Coordinates of C-alpha atoms and ligand atoms in Angstrom, one line a residue:
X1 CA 42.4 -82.2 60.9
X2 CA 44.4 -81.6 63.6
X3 CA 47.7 -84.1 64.7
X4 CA 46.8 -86.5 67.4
X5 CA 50.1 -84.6 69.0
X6 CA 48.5 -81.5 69.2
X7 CA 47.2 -82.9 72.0
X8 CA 49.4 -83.8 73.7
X9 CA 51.2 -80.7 73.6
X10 CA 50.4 -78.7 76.3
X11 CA 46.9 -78.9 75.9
X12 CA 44.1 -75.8 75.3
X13 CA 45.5 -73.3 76.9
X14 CA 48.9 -73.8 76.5
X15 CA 50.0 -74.7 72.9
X16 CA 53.1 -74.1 72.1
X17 CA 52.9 -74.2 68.4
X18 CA 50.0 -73.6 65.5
X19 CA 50.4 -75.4 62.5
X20 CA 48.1 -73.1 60.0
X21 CA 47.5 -72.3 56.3
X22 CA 49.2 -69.2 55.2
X23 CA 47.0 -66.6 53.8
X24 CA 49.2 -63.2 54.0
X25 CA 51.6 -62.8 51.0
X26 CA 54.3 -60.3 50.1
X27 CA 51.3 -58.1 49.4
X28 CA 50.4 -57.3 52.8
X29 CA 54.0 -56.6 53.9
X30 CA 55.5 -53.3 53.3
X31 CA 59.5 -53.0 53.7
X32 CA 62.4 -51.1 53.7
X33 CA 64.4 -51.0 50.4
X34 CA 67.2 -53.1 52.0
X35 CA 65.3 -55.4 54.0
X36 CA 63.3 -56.2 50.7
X37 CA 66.6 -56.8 49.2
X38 CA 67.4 -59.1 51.6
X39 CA 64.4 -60.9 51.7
X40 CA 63.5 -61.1 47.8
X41 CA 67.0 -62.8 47.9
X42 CA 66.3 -65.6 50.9
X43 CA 63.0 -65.8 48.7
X44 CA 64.9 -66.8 45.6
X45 CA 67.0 -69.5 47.3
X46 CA 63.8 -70.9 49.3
X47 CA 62.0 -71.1 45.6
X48 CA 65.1 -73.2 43.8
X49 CA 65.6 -75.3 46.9
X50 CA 62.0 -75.9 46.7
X51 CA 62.2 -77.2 43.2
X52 CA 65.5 -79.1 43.0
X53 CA 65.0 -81.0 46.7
X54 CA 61.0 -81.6 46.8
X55 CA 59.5 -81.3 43.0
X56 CA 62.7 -82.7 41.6
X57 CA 63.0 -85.4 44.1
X58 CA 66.8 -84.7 44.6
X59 CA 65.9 -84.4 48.5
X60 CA 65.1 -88.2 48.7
X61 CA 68.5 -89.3 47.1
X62 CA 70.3 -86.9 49.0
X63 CA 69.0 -87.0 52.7
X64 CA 70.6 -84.9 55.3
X65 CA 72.0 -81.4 55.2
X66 CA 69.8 -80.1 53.0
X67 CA 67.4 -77.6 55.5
X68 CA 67.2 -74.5 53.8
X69 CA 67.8 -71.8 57.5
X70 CA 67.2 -68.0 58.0
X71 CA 67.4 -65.6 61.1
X72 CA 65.0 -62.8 60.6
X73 CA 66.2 -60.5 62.7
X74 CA 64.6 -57.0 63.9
X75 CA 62.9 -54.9 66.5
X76 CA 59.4 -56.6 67.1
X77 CA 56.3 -55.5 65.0
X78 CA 58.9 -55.3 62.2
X79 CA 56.8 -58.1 59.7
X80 CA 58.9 -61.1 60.7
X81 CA 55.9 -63.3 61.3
X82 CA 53.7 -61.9 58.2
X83 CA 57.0 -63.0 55.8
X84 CA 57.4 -65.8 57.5
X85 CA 53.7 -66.4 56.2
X86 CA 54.8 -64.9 53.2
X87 CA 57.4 -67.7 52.6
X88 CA 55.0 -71.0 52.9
X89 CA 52.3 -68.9 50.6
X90 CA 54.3 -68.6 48.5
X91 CA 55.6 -72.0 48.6
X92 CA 52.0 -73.3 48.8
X93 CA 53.1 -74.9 51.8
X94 CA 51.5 -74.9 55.8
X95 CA 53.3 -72.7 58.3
X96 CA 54.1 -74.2 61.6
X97 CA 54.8 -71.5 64.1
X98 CA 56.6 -72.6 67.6
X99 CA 56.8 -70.0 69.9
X100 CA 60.0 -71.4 71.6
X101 CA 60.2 -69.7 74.9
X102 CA 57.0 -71.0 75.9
X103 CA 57.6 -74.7 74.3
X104 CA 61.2 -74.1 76.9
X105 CA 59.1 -73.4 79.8
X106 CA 56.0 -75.9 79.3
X107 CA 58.7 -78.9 78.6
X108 CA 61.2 -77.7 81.5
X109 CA 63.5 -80.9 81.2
X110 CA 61.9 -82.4 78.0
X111 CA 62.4 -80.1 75.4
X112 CA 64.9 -81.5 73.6
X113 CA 62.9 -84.5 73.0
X114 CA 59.7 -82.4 72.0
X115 CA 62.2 -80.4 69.6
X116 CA 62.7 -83.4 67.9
X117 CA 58.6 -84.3 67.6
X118 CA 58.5 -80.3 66.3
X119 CA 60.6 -81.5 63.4
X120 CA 59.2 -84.8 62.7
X121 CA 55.7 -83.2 62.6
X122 CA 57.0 -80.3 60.3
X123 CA 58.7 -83.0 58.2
X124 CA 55.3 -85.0 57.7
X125 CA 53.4 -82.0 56.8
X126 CA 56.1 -81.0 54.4
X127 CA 55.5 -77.3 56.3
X128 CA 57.6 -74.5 56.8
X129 CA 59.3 -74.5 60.3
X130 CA 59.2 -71.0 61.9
X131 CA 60.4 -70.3 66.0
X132 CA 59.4 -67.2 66.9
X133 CA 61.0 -65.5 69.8
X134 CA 64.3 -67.9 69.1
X135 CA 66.1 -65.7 70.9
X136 CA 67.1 -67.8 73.2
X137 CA 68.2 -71.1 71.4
X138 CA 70.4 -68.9 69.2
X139 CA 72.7 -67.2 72.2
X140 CA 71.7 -69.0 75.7
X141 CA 74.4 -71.3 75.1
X142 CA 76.9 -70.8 78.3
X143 CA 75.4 -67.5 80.2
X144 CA 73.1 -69.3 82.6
X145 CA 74.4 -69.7 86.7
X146 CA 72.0 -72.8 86.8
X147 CA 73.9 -75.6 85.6
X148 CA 70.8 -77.5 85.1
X149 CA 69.3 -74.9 83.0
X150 CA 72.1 -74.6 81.3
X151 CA 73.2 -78.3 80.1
X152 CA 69.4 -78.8 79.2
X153 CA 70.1 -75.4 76.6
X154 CA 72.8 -77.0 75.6
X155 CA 71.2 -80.0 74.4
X156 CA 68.5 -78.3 73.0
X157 CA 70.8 -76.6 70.5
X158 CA 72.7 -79.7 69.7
X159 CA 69.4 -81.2 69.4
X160 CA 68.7 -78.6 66.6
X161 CA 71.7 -78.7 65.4
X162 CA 71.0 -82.7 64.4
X163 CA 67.5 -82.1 63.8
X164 CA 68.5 -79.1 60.9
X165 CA 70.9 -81.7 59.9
X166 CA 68.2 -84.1 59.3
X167 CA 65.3 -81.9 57.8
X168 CA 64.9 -81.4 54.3
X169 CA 62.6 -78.0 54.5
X170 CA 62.7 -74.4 55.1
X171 CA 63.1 -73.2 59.1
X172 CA 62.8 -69.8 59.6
X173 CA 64.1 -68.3 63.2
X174 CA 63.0 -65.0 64.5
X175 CA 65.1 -62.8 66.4
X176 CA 65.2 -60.0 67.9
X177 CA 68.0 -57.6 67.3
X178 CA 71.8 -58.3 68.7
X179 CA 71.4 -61.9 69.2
X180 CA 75.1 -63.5 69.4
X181 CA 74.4 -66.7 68.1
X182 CA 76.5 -69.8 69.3
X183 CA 79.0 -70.1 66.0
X184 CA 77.7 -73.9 65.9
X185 CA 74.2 -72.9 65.0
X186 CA 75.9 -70.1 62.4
X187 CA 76.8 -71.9 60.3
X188 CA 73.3 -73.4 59.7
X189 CA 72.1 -70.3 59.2
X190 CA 72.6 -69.4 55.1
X191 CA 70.8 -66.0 55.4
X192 CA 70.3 -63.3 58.1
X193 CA 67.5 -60.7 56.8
X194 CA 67.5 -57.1 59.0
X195 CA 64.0 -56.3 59.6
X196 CA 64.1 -52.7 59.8
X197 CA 62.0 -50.2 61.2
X198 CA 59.8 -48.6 58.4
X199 CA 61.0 -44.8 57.3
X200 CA 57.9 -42.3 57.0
X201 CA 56.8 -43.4 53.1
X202 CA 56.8 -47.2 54.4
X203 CA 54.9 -46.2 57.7
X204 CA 52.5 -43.9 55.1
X205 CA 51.6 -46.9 53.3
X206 CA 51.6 -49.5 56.2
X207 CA 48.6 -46.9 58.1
X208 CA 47.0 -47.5 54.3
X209 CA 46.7 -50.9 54.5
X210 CA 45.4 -51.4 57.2
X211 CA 42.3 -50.5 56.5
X212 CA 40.0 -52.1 54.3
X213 CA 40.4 -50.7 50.7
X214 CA 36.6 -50.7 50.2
X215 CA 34.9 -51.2 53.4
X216 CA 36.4 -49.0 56.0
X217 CA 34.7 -45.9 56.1
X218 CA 37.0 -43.0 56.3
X219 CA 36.7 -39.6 56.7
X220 CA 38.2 -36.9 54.5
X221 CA 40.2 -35.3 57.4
X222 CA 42.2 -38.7 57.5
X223 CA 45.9 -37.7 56.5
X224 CA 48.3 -40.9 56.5
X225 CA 51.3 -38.9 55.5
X226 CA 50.9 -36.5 58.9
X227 CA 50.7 -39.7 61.0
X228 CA 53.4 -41.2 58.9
X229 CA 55.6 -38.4 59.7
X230 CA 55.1 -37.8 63.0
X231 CA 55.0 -41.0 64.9
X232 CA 58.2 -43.3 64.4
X233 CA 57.0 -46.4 65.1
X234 CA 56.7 -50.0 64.0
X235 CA 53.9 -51.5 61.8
X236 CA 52.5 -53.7 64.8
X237 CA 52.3 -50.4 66.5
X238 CA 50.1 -48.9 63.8
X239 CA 48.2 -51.8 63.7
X240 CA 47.2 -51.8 67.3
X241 CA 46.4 -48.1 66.2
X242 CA 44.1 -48.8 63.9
X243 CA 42.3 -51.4 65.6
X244 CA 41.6 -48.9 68.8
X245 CA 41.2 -45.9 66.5
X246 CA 38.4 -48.0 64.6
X247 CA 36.5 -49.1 67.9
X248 CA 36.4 -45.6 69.1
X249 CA 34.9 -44.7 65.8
X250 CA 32.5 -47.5 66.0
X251 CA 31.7 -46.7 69.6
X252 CA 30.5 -42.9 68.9
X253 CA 26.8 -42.3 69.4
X254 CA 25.6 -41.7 65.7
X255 CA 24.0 -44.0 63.5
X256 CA 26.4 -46.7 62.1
X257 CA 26.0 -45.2 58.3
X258 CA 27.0 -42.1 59.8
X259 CA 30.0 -43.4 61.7
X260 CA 33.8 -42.7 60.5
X261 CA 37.2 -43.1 61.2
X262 CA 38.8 -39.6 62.0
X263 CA 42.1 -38.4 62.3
X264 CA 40.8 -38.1 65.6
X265 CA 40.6 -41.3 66.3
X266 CA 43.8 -42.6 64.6
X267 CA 46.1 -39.8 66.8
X268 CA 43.8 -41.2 69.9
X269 CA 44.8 -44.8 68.8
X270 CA 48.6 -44.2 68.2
X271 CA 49.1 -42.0 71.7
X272 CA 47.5 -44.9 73.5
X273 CA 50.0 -47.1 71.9
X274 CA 52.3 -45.1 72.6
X275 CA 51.3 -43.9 76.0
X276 CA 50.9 -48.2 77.1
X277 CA 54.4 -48.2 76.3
X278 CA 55.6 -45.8 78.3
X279 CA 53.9 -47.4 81.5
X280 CA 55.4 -50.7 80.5
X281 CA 58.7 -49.0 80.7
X282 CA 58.2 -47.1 83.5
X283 CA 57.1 -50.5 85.5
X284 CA 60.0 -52.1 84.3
X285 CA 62.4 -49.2 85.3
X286 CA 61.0 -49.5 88.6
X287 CA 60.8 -53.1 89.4
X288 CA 64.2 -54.0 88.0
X289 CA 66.7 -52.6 90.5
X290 CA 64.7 -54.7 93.3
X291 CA 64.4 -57.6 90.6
X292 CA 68.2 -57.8 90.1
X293 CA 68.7 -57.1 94.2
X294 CA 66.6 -60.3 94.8
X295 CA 67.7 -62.5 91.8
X296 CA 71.4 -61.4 93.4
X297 CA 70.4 -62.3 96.8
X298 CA 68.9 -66.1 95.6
X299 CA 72.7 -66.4 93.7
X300 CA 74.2 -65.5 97.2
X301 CA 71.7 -67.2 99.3
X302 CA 72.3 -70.6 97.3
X303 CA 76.0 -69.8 97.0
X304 CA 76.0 -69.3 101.0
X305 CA 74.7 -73.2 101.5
X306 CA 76.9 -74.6 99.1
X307 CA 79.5 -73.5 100.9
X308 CA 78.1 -74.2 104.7
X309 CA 77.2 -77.6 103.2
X310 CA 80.5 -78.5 102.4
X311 CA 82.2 -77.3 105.1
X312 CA 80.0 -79.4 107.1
X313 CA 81.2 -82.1 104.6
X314 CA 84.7 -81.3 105.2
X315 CA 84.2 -81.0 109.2
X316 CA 82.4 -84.6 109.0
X317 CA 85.3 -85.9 106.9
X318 CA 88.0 -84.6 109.3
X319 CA 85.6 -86.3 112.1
X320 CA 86.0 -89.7 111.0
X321 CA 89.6 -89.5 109.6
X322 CA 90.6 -88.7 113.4
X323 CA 88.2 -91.6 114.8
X324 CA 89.9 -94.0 112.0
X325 CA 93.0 -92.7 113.2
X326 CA 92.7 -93.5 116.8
X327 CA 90.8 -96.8 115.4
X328 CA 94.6 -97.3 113.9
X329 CA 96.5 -96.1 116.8
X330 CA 94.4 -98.8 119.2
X331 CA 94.5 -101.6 116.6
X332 CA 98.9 -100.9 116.3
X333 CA 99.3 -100.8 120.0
X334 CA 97.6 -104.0 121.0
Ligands
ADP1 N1 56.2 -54.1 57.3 C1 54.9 -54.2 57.6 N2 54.0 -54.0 56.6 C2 52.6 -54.1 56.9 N3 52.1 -54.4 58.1 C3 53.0 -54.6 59.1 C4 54.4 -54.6 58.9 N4 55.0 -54.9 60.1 C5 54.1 -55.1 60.9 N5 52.8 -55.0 60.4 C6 51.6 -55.2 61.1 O1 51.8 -55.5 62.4 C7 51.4 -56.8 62.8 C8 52.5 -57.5 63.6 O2 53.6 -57.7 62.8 P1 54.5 -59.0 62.9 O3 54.8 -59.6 61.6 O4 53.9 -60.0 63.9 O5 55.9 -58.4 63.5 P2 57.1 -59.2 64.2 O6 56.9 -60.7 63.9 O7 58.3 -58.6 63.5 O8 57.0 -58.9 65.6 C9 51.2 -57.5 61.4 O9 50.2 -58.5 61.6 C10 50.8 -56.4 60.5 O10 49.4 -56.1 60.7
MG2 MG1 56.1 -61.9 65.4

């Protein structure tokens, strides 16, 4: 049943937000004593706001300022989409995920009207807002050099900043680590929740569940707690693990009863992981010196016609004073 907007918004290929039914729960996530803490607690207000403002009806008498706002902020791979999830299971509600730096670049000069639509949808659907990759809403405010860029970012957050004003529901923003948010947007936010990196007994547990508990088949040299302990790495990183470690099983030339997942394969899974990363940052390393060199070089270049434009302003300007001058001169001495 999807919204005749969906449409219109950026088509196939392009869509800039997914408006879906939750099915991961607190179950599937496995956190960090302190970020569970955290979260349990943004859970608890989410549940009473729930009750008092929708099932109570208290929303309906009291429009306006009653959006219930979180950052969850973290590393990526961390579990802020799956508790995002979490949240609207839980709340027996849809989750609509906008990935905003696409929606940004897709609506170049009409996303703060589209913001808006994001909302009204949301609001209609009674569904749990959640921008991923909010990064840049929540710190863009006044660092750009283009001014055009810039004035549309800020009108995007004041756009929010109305729109949060307005909605009755739950947004959730997703950030990644030190984000400095603009102080407006602040003090909309009622609840940061750190997403930490799992320790080794989380990271243990997170290689467990990703595997079926019945179906997988695993072999008897599997050890989670050795993989646990000797890769520090995110729980999106073990599940892109996984997933390679279990085609590689699948892709071995024995019969398929006879097939297994190995330590073998799991160590494979997680070097590749780890070993894609390390050539992402390599190619990054490399290209950015030149990257910044020519992003410097546009700044001067554009810098450099400002400035001949104008003085050929100013040297027309002085032009025609003198020719209005001697205009003057002729008219006063006849
Ligand atoms: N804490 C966790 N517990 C269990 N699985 C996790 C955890 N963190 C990440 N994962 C796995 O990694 C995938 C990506 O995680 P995701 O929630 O998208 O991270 P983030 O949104 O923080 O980048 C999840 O779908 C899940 O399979
Ligand atoms: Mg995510």
């Amino acid at each position: 049943m999807a919204h005749p907007l969906f449409r219109l918004f950026g088509g196939s290929n392009r869509k800039t937000f997914d408006s879906i039914v939750p099915r991961r729960t607190f179950d599937d996530v496995i956190l960090p004593p302190a970020t569970k803490r955290a979260l349990d607690l943004a859970l608890a207000q989410v549940t009473t706001h729930d009750l008092v403002f929708r099932r109570w009806g208290l929303a309906e008498r009291h429009p306006g300022g009653t959006a219930l706002a979180f950052n969850f902020a973290g590393p990526s791979g961390t579990g802020k989409t799956i508790c995002a999830e979490a949240i609207a299971h839980a709340l027996g509600r849809r989750l609509m995920v906008v990935r905003y730096a696409e929606l940004e670049s897709v609506w170049m000069g009409e996303t703060p009207k589209n913001v808006s639509a994001i909302f009204r949808i949301a609001s209609e659907e009674g569904a749990v807002l959640f921008f991923d990759e909010a990064d840049a809403i929540a710190s863009r405010r006044s660092t750009t050099v283009d001014q055009g860029v810039l004035r549309e970012t800020n009108t995007v957050v004041n756009v929010l900043l109305q729109e949060l004003e307005r909605f009755g529901g739950v947004v959730i923003f997703a950030t990644n680590m030190a984000v400095n948010f603009d102080p407006a947007f602040e003090r909309r936010i009622r609840t940061h929740v750190l997403f930490e990196m799992p320790g080794p007994a989380e990271r243990a547990v997170i290689w467990r569940v990703q595997m079926h508990p019945t179906r997988t088949p695993l072999a008897d040299d599997v050890d989670f707690d050795a993989l646990a302990s000797k890769y520090e790495v995110s729980g999106g990183d073990i599940r892109n693990a996984v997933l390679k470690a279990a085609l590689l099983a699948a892709s071995e030339d024995v019969p398929d009863e006879e097939k297994r997942i190995h330590q073998r394969h799991l160590i494979a899974g997680i070097e590749d992981v780890l070993g894609g990363r390390r050539v992402m940052r390599q190619n990054l390393q490399e290209q950015s010196p030149s990257g910044e060199a020519t992003a410097r070089q546009e700044i001067e270049q554009a810098l450099g016609a400002l400035v001949a434009r104008r003085t050929a302003v100013a040297v027309g300007l002085s032009a025609a004073a003198v020719v209005v001058a001697l205009a003057a001169l002729v008219v006063a001495v006849f």
